[in-house]
Coordinates of C-alpha atoms and ligand atoms in Angstrom, one line a residue:
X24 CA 0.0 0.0 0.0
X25 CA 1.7 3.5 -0.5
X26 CA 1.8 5.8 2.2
X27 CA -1.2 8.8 2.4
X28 CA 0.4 11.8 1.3
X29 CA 0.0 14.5 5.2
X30 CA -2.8 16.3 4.9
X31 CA -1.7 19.9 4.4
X32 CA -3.8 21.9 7.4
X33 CA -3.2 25.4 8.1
X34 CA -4.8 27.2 11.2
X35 CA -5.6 30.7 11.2
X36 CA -5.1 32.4 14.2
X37 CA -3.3 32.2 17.1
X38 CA -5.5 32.1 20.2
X39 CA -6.5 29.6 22.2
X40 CA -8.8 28.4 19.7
X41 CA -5.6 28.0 17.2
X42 CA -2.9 26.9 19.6
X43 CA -5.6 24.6 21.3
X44 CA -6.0 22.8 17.7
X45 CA -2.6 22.8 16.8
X46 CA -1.2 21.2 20.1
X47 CA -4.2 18.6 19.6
X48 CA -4.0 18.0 16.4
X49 CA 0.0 17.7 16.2
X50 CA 0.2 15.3 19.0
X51 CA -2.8 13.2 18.4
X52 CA -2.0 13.0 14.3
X53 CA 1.7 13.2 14.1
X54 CA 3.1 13.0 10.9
X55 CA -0.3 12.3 8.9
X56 CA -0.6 15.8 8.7
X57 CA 1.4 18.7 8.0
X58 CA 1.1 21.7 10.2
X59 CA 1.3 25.4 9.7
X60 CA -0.3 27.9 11.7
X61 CA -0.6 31.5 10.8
X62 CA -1.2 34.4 13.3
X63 CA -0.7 38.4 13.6
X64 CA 1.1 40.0 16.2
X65 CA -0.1 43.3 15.0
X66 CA -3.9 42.0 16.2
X67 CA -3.2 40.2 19.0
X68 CA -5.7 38.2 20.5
X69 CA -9.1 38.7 22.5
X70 CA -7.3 38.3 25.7
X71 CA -9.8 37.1 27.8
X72 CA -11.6 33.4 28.4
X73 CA -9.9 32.1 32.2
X74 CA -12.4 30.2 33.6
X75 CA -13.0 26.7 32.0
X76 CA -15.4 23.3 33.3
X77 CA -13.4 19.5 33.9
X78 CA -13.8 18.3 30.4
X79 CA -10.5 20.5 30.4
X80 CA -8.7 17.8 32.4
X81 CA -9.6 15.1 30.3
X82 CA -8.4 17.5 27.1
X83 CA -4.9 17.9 29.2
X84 CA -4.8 14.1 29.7
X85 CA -5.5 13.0 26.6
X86 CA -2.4 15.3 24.9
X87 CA -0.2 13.8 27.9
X88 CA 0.1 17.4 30.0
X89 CA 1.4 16.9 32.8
X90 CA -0.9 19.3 35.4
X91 CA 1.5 21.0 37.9
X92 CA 3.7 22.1 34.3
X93 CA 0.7 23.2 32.6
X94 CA -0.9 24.7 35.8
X95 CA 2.3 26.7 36.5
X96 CA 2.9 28.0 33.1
X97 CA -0.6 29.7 33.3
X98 CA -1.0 30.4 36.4
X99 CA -3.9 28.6 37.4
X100 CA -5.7 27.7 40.3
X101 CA -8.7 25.3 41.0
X102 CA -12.2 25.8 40.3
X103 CA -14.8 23.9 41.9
X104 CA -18.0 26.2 40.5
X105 CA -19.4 29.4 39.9
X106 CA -20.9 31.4 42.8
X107 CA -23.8 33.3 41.4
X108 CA -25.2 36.2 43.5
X109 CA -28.1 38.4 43.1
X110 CA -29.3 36.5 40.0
X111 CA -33.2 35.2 41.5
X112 CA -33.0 38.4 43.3
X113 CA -31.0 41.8 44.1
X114 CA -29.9 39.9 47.7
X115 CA -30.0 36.1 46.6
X116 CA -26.9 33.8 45.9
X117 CA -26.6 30.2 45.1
X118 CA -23.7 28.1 43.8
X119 CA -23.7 25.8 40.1
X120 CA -21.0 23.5 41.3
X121 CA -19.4 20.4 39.8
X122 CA -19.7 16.9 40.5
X123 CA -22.7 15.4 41.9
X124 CA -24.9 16.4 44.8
X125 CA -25.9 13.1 46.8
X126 CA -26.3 10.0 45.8
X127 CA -28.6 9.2 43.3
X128 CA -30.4 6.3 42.2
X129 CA -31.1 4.6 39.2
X130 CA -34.9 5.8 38.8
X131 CA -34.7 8.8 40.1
X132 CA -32.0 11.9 40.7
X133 CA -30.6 13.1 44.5
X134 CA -33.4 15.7 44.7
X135 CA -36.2 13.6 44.7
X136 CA -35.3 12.5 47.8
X137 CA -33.9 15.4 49.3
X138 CA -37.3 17.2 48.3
X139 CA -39.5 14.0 50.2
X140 CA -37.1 15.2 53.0
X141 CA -37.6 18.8 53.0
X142 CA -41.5 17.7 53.3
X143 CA -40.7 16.0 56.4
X144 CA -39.4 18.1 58.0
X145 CA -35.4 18.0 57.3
X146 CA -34.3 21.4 56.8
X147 CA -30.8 21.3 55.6
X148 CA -30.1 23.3 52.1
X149 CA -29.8 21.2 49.1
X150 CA -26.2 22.3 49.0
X151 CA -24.8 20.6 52.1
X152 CA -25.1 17.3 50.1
X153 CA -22.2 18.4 47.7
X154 CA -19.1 17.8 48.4
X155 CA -17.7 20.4 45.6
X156 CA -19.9 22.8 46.8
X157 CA -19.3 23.0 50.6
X158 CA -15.3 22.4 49.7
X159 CA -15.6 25.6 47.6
X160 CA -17.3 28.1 49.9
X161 CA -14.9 27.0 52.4
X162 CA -11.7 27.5 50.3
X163 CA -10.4 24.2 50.2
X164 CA -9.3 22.0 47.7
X165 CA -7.4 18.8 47.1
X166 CA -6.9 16.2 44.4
X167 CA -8.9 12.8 46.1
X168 CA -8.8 9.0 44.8
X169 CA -10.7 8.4 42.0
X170 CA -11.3 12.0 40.8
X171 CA -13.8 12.3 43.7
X172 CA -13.9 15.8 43.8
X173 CA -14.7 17.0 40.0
X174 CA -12.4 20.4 38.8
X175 CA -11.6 22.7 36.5
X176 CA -9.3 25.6 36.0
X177 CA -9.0 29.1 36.1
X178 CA -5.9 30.2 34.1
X179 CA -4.4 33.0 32.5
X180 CA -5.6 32.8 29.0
X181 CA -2.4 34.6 27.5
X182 CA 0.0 32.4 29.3
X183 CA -2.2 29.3 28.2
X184 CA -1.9 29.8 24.4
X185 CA 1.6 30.5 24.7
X186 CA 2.3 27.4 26.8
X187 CA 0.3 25.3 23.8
X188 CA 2.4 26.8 21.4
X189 CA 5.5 25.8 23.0
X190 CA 4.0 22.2 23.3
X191 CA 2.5 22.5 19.5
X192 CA 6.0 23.9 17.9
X193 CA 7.5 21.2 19.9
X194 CA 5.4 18.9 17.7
X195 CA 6.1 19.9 14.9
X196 CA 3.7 22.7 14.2
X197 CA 5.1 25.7 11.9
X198 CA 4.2 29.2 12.9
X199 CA 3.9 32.1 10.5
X200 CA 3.7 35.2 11.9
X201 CA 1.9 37.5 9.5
X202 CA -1.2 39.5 8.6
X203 CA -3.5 37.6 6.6
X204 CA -4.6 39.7 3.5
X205 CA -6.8 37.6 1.4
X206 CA -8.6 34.6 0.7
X207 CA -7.8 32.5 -2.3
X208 CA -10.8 30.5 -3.2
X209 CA -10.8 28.0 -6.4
X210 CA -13.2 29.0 -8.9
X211 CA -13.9 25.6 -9.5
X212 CA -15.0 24.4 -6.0
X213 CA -15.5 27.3 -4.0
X214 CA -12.6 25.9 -1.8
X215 CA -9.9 27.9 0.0
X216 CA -6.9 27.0 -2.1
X217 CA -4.6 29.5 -0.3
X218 CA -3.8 32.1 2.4
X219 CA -2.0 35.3 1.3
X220 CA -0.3 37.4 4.1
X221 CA 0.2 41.2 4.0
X222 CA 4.3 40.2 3.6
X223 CA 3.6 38.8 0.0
X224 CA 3.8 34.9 1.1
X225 CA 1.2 32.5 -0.2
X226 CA 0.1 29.3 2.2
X227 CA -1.8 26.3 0.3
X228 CA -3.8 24.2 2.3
X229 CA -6.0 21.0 1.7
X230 CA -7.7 21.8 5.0
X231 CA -8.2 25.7 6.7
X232 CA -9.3 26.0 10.4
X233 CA -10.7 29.2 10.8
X234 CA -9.4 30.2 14.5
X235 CA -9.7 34.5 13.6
X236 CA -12.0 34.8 16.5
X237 CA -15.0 37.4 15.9
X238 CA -13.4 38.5 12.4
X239 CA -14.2 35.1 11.2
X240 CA -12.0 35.8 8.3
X241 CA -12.6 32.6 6.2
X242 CA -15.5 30.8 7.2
X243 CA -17.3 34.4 7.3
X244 CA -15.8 36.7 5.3
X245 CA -14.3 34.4 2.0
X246 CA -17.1 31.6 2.5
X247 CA -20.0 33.8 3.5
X248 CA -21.3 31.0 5.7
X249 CA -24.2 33.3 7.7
X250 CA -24.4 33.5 11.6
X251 CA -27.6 33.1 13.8
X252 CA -28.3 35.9 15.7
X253 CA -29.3 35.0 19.6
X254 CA -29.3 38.0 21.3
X255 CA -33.0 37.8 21.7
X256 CA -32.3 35.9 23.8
X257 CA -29.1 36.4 25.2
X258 CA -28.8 39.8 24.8
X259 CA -25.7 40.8 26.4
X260 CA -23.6 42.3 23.6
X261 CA -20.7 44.1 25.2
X262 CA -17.9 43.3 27.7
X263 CA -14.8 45.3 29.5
X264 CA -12.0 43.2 31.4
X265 CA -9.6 44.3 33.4
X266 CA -7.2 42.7 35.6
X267 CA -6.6 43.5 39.6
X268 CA -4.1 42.7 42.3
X269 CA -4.9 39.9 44.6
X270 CA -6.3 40.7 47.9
X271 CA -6.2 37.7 49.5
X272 CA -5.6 33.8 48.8
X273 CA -7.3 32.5 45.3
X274 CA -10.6 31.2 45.9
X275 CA -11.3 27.9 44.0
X276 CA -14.0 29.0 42.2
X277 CA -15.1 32.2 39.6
X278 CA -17.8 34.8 40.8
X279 CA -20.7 35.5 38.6
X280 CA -22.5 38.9 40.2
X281 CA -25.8 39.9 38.6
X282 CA -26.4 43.7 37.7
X283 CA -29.2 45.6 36.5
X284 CA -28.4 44.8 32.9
X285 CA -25.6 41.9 32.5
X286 CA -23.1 40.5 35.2
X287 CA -19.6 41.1 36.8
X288 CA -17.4 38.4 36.8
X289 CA -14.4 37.5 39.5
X290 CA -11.8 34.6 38.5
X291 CA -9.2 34.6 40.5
X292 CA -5.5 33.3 39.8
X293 CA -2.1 32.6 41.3
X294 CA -0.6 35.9 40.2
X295 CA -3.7 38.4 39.9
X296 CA -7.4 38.4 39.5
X297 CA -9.6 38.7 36.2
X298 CA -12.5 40.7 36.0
X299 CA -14.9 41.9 33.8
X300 CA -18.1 43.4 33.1
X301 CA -20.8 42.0 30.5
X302 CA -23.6 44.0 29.9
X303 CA -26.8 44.7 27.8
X304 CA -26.0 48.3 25.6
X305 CA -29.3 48.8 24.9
X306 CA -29.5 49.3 28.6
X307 CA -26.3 50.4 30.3
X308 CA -23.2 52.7 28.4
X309 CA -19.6 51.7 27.9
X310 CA -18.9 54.4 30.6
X311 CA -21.6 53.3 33.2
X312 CA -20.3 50.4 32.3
X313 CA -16.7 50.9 33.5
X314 CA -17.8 52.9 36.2
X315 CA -19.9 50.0 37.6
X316 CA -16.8 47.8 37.1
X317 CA -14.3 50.2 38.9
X318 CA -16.5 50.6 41.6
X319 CA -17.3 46.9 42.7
X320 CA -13.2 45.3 42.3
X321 CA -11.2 43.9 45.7
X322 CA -7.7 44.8 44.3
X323 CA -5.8 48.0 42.5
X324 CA -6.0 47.5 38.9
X325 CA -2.9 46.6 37.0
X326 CA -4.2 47.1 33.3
X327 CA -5.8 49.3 30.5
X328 CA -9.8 48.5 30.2
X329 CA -10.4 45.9 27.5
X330 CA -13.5 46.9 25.5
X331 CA -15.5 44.0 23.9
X332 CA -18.3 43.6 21.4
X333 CA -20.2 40.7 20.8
X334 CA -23.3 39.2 18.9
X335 CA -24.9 36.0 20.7
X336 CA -25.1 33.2 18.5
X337 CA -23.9 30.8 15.7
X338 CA -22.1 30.3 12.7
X339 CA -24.9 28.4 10.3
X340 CA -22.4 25.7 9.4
X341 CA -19.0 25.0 11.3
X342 CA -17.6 22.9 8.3
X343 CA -18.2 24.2 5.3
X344 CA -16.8 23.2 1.9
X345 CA -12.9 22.7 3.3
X346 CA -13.0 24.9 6.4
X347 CA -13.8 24.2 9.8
X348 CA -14.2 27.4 12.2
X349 CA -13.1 26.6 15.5
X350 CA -13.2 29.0 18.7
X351 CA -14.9 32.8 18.3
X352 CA -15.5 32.5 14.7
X353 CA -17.6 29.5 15.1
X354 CA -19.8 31.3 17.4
X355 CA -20.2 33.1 21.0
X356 CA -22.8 32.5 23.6
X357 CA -21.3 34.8 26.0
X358 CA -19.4 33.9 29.3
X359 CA -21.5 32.8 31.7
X360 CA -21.2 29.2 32.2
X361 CA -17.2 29.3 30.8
X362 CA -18.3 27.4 28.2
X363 CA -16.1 28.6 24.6
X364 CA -13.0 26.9 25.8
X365 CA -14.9 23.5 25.8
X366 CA -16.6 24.4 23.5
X367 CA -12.8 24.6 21.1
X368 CA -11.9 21.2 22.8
X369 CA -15.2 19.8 21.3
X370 CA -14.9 21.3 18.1
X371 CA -11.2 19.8 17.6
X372 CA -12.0 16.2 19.0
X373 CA -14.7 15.7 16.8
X374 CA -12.5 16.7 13.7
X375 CA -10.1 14.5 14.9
X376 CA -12.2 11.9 14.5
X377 CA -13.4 13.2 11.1
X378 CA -10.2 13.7 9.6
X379 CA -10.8 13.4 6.3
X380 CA -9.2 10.8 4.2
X381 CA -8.0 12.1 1.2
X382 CA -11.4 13.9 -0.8
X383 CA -13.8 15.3 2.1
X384 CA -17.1 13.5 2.5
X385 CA -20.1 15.7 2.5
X386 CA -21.6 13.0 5.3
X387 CA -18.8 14.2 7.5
X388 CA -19.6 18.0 7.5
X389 CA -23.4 17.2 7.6
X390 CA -23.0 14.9 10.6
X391 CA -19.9 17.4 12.4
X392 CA -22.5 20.6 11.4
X393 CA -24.9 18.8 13.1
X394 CA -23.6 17.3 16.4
X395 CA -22.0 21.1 17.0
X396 CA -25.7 22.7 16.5
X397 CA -26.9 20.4 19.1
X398 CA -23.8 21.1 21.7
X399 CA -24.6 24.7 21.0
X400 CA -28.3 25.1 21.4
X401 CA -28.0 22.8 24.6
X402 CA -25.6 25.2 26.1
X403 CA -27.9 28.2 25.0
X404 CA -30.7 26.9 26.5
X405 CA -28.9 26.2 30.1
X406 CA -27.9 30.0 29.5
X407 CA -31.2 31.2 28.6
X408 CA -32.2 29.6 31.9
X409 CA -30.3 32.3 34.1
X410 CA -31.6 34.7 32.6
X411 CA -35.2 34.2 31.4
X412 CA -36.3 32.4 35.1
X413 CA -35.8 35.3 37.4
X414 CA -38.1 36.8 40.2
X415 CA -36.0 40.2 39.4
X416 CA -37.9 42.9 37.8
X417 CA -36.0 46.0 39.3
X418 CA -35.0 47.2 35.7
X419 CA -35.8 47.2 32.2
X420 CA -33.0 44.5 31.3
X421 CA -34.8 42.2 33.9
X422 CA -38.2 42.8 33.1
X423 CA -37.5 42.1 29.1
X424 CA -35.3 39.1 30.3
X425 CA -38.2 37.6 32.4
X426 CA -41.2 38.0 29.4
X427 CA -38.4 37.0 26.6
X428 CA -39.7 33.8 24.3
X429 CA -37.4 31.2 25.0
X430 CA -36.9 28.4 22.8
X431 CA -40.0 25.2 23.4
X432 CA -36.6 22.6 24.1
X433 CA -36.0 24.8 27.4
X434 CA -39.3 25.6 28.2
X435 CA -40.2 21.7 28.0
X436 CA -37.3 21.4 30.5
X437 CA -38.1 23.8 33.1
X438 CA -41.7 22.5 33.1
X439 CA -41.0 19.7 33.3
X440 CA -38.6 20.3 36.4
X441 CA -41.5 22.3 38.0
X442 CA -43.9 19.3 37.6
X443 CA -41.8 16.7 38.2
X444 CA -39.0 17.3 39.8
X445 CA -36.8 15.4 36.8
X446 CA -34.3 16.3 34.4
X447 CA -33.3 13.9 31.6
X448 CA -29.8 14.6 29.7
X449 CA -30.0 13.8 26.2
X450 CA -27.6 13.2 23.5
X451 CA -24.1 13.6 25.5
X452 CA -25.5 16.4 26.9
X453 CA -22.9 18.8 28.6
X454 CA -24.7 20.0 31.5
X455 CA -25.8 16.9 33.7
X456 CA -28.9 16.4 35.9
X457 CA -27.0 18.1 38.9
X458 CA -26.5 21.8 37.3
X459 CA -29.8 21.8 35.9
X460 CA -31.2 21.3 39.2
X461 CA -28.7 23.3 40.5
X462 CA -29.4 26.1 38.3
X463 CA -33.2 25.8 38.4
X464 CA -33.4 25.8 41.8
X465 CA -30.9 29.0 42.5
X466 CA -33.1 30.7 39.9
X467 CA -36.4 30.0 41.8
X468 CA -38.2 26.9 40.7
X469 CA -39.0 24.6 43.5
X470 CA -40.6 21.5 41.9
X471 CA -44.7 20.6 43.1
X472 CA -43.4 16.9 43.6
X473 CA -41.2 14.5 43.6
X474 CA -40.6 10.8 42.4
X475 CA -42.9 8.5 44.2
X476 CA -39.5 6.1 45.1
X477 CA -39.1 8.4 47.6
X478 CA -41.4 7.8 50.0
X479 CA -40.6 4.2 49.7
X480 CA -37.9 5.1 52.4
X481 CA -39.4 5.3 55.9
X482 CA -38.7 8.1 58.0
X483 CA -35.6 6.4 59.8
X484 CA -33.8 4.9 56.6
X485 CA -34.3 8.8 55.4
X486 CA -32.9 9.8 58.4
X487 CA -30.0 8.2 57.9
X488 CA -29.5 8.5 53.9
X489 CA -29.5 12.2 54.8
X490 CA -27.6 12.5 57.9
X491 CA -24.7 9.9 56.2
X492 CA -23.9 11.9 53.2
X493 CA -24.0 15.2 54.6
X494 CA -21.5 14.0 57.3
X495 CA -19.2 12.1 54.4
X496 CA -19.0 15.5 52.9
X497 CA -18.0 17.5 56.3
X498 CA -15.7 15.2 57.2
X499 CA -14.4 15.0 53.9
X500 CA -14.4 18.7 53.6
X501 CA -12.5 19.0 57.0
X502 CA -9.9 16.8 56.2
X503 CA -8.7 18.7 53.2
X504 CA -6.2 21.6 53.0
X505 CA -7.1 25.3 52.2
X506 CA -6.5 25.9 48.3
X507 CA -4.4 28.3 48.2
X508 CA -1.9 26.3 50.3
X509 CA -2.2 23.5 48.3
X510 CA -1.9 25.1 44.7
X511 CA 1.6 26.8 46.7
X512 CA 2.5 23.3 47.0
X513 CA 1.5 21.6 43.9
X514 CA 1.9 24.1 41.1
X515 CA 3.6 27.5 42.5
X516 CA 4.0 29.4 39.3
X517 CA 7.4 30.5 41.2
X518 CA 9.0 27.5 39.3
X519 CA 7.4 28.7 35.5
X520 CA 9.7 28.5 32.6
X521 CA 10.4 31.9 31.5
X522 CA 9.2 30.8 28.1
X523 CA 5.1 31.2 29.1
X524 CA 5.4 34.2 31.3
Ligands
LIG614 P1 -8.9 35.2 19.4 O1 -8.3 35.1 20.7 O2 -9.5 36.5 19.0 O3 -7.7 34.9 18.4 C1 -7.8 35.2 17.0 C2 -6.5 35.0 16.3 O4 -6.6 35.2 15.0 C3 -5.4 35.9 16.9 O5 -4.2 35.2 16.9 C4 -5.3 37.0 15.8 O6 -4.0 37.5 15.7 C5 -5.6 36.1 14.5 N1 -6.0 36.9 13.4 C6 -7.2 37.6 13.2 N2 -7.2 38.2 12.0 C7 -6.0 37.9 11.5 C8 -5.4 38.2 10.2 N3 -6.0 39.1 9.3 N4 -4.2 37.7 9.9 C9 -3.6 36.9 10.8 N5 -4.1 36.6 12.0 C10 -5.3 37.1 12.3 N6 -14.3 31.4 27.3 C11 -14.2 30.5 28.3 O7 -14.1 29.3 28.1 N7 -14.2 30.9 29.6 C12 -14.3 32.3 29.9 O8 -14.3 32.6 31.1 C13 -14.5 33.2 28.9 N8 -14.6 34.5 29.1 C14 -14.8 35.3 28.0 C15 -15.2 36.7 28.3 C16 -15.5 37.5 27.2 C17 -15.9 38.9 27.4 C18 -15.4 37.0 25.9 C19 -15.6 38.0 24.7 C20 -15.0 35.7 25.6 C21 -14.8 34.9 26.7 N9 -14.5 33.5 26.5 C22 -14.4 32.7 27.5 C23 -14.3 33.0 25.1 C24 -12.8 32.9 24.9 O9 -12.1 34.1 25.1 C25 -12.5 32.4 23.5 O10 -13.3 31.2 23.2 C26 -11.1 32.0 23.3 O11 -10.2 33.0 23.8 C27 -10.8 31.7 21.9 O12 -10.7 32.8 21.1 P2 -10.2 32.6 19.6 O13 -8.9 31.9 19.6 O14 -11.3 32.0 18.8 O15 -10.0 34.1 19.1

């Protein structure tokens, strides 16, 4: 048999949505495919994107990272959940933690029982049963036999793409810095034949990723593939970060704080914090915007305002013709949940596993375009949810929010939930059971009943399901080391190769 001649792939953009599918795809494919990636110093990059949810882990695993290197090199600390306040109301809080809350059985989820509880008289919060949860509001954090406790990151987004480059250059990846000028399509078959930079140089290509974030330069812009606007219903179009000193040790989970038209958000790393403001322009300005922000930050701020536009929504088709856009270009949903990152590492395993072999098959695209529509209207719905099921209605951006349509898929869901008391994940589904319920019942939905198995336990056995796994997770809880001490010890970014900072 002769050998397959590499597939020619060329990257544009150097983000974390290009560096993320370089260093994936060089180490996974090795020499089947030949490498280059092109990026411009002159743009830079959106410079924001910190907080990420465990598939990360399993991403850094399967490309053979080793943690404490990677964790060091971008500063990172644990995260164990967001902590969202004033969301159901101006004064409320709840957490949207990871892992599981309880135990669960087959028939029916944790808060069925917990519910047949609450009706009989047990009054402890829904949250004591997580072990996640109660490790994170107390600031500690440890890595536990068999994964037990359920992580993510926060890192320093510059640092990160920077430490994948090393890793993808390493691999054989070749880097092109340059401005990208045009688009060479064949007239034949509307294909991208070539890239040409500013500097003159032409890059051929059997295969272009389109990683130039919001430009969307060739899926967009050269393939006029059209984007689905969301923002009715997730109409937060606007954004400014900026970074602050620490004031105290990192907390092992991000903030999300409500507003009268968007959210702040607090992430907070080994070597500073990241904040940010994301806000509704129809109803708030840039500068009450900033002002807001200034006005509600722990530390002294160590950098220029980054100003941020944004339109909700999709790319119609991800693949198209001999492009796949990856990262920003593909589509933005906005922060809430710190789903884009995950939503890259999707995007690139599922390419890996179409890689096409030789001539691309149209069942490929149809069947990629299709399983990344349904991870992206799943994760707009569990958005939507946050925002549309609200008892706020202190200001315009609430009140439209609350008496917004909202697709029937999450309507079916959260009536269903109010009913029933049941969730049901379908299709690989990347929220579970445990943050929809977590989420619907922060938000204010209490469901009427619960699963009949329930009551099948008798007032002593649910005496002691209760009382046993809220004691597993104190002790468990107690036993454990603050986080900040145990990131110091693990991953102190004292030790980084000068090569990241
Ligand atoms: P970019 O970072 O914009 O990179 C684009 C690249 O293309 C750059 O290298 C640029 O130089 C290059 N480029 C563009 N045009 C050209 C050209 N003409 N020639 C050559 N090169 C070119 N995600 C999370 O998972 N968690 C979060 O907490 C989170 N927070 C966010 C907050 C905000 C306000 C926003 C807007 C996004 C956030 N995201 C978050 C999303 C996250 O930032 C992105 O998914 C991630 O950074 C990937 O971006 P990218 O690589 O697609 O685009």
């Amino acid at each position: 048999m002769n050998e397959m001649k590499p597939l020619r792939v060329v990257i544009a953009g150097g983000g974390t949505a290009g560096w993320m599918t370089a260093a994936a795809m060089g180490r996974t494919l090795g020499r089947t495919i030949d490498l280059t990636l092109v990026e411009s110093d002159a743009i830079g990059t959106v410079g924001v994107g910190e907080s990420t949810i465990p598939p990360l882990a399993t991403f850094n695993r399967l490309l053979n990272i080793n943690e404490a290197e990677f964790m060091r090199a971008t500063e990172a600390t644990f995260k164990l959940g967001i902590l969202f306040d004033n969301w159901k109301t101006p004064d409320s809080r709840y957490f949207h933690s990871f892992g599981l809350t309880g135990k669960d059985h087959w028939s029916a989820g944790f808060q069925h029982f917990w519910l047949h509880g609450l009706q009989n008289g047990h009054t402890a919060p829904y949250d004591d049963y997580c072990l996640e949860l109660v490790a994170a509001l107390q600031g500690k954090f440890a890595h536990l036999p068999d994964n037990r406790l359920n992580y993510a990151y926060q890192l320093d987004a510059t640092r990160f793409a920077k430490f994948l480059r090393q890793m993808a250059e390493g691999d054989g990846t070749k880097r092109i810095e340059g401005k990208i000028a045009r688009v060479e399509l064949n007239p034949e078959s509307g294909h991208i034949a070539a890239l040409h930079l500013e500097a003159g140089q032409r890059i051929e290509g059997d295969l272009f990723i389109d990683c130039t974030g919001f430009r969307a330069l060739l899926i967009g812009e050269a393939l006029h593939v059209g984007y689905d606007d969301w923002t009715h219903w997730l109409p937060c179009d606007a954004a400014i970060a900026v970074q602050t000193e620490n004031v105290g040790p990192a907390l092992p989970y991000t903030r999300a704080m409500a507003h009268d038209a968007g959210w702040q958000w607090r992430i907070p790393l080994q070597h500073r914090t990241g904040n940010g403001i994301v806000y509704c322009s129809r109803y708030l300005t840039r500068e009450a915007a900033l002002e807001r922000l200034l006005g509600n930050l722990e530390g002294q701020v160590i950098t220029e305002p980054n100003n941020l536009r944004f339109t909700t929504g999709a790319r119609r088709r991800q693949w198209h013709r001999n492009c796949v856009s990856i990262g920003l270009s593909s589509g933005f949903m906005e922060p809430l949940e710190a789903t884009s990152i995950h939503l890259i590492q999707r995007s690139i395993l599922r390419l890996i596993r179409m890689l096409p072999a030789g001539e691309i098959s149209e069942r490929d695209v149809a069947e990629f375009n299709n399983q990344q529509d349904q991870d992206m209207e799943q994760i707009r719905d569990f958005l939507i949810l946050h925002y549309n099921v609200t008892e706020r209605r202190d200001s315009p951006f609430w009140r439209h929010c609350a008496s917004m349509p909202i697709p029937d898929s999450l309507t079916q869901k959260i009536e269903l939930f109010r009913e029933t008391g049941r969730v049901f994940r379908k299709n690989e589904e990347l929220f579970a059971e445990n943050s929809w319920v977590q989420v619907m019942m922060g938000q204010g939905i209490m469901p009427r009943t619960y699963h009949p198995i329930a009551g099948k336990l008798s007032p002593d056995e649910l005496d002691r399901l209760l009382g046993m796994i809220r004691e597993n997770v104190s002790k468990t809880v107690a036993s454990l080391p603050r986080h900040a001490d145990y990131v110091a010890d693990f991953c102190h970014a004292k030790d980084v190769n000068p090569a990241y900072a």
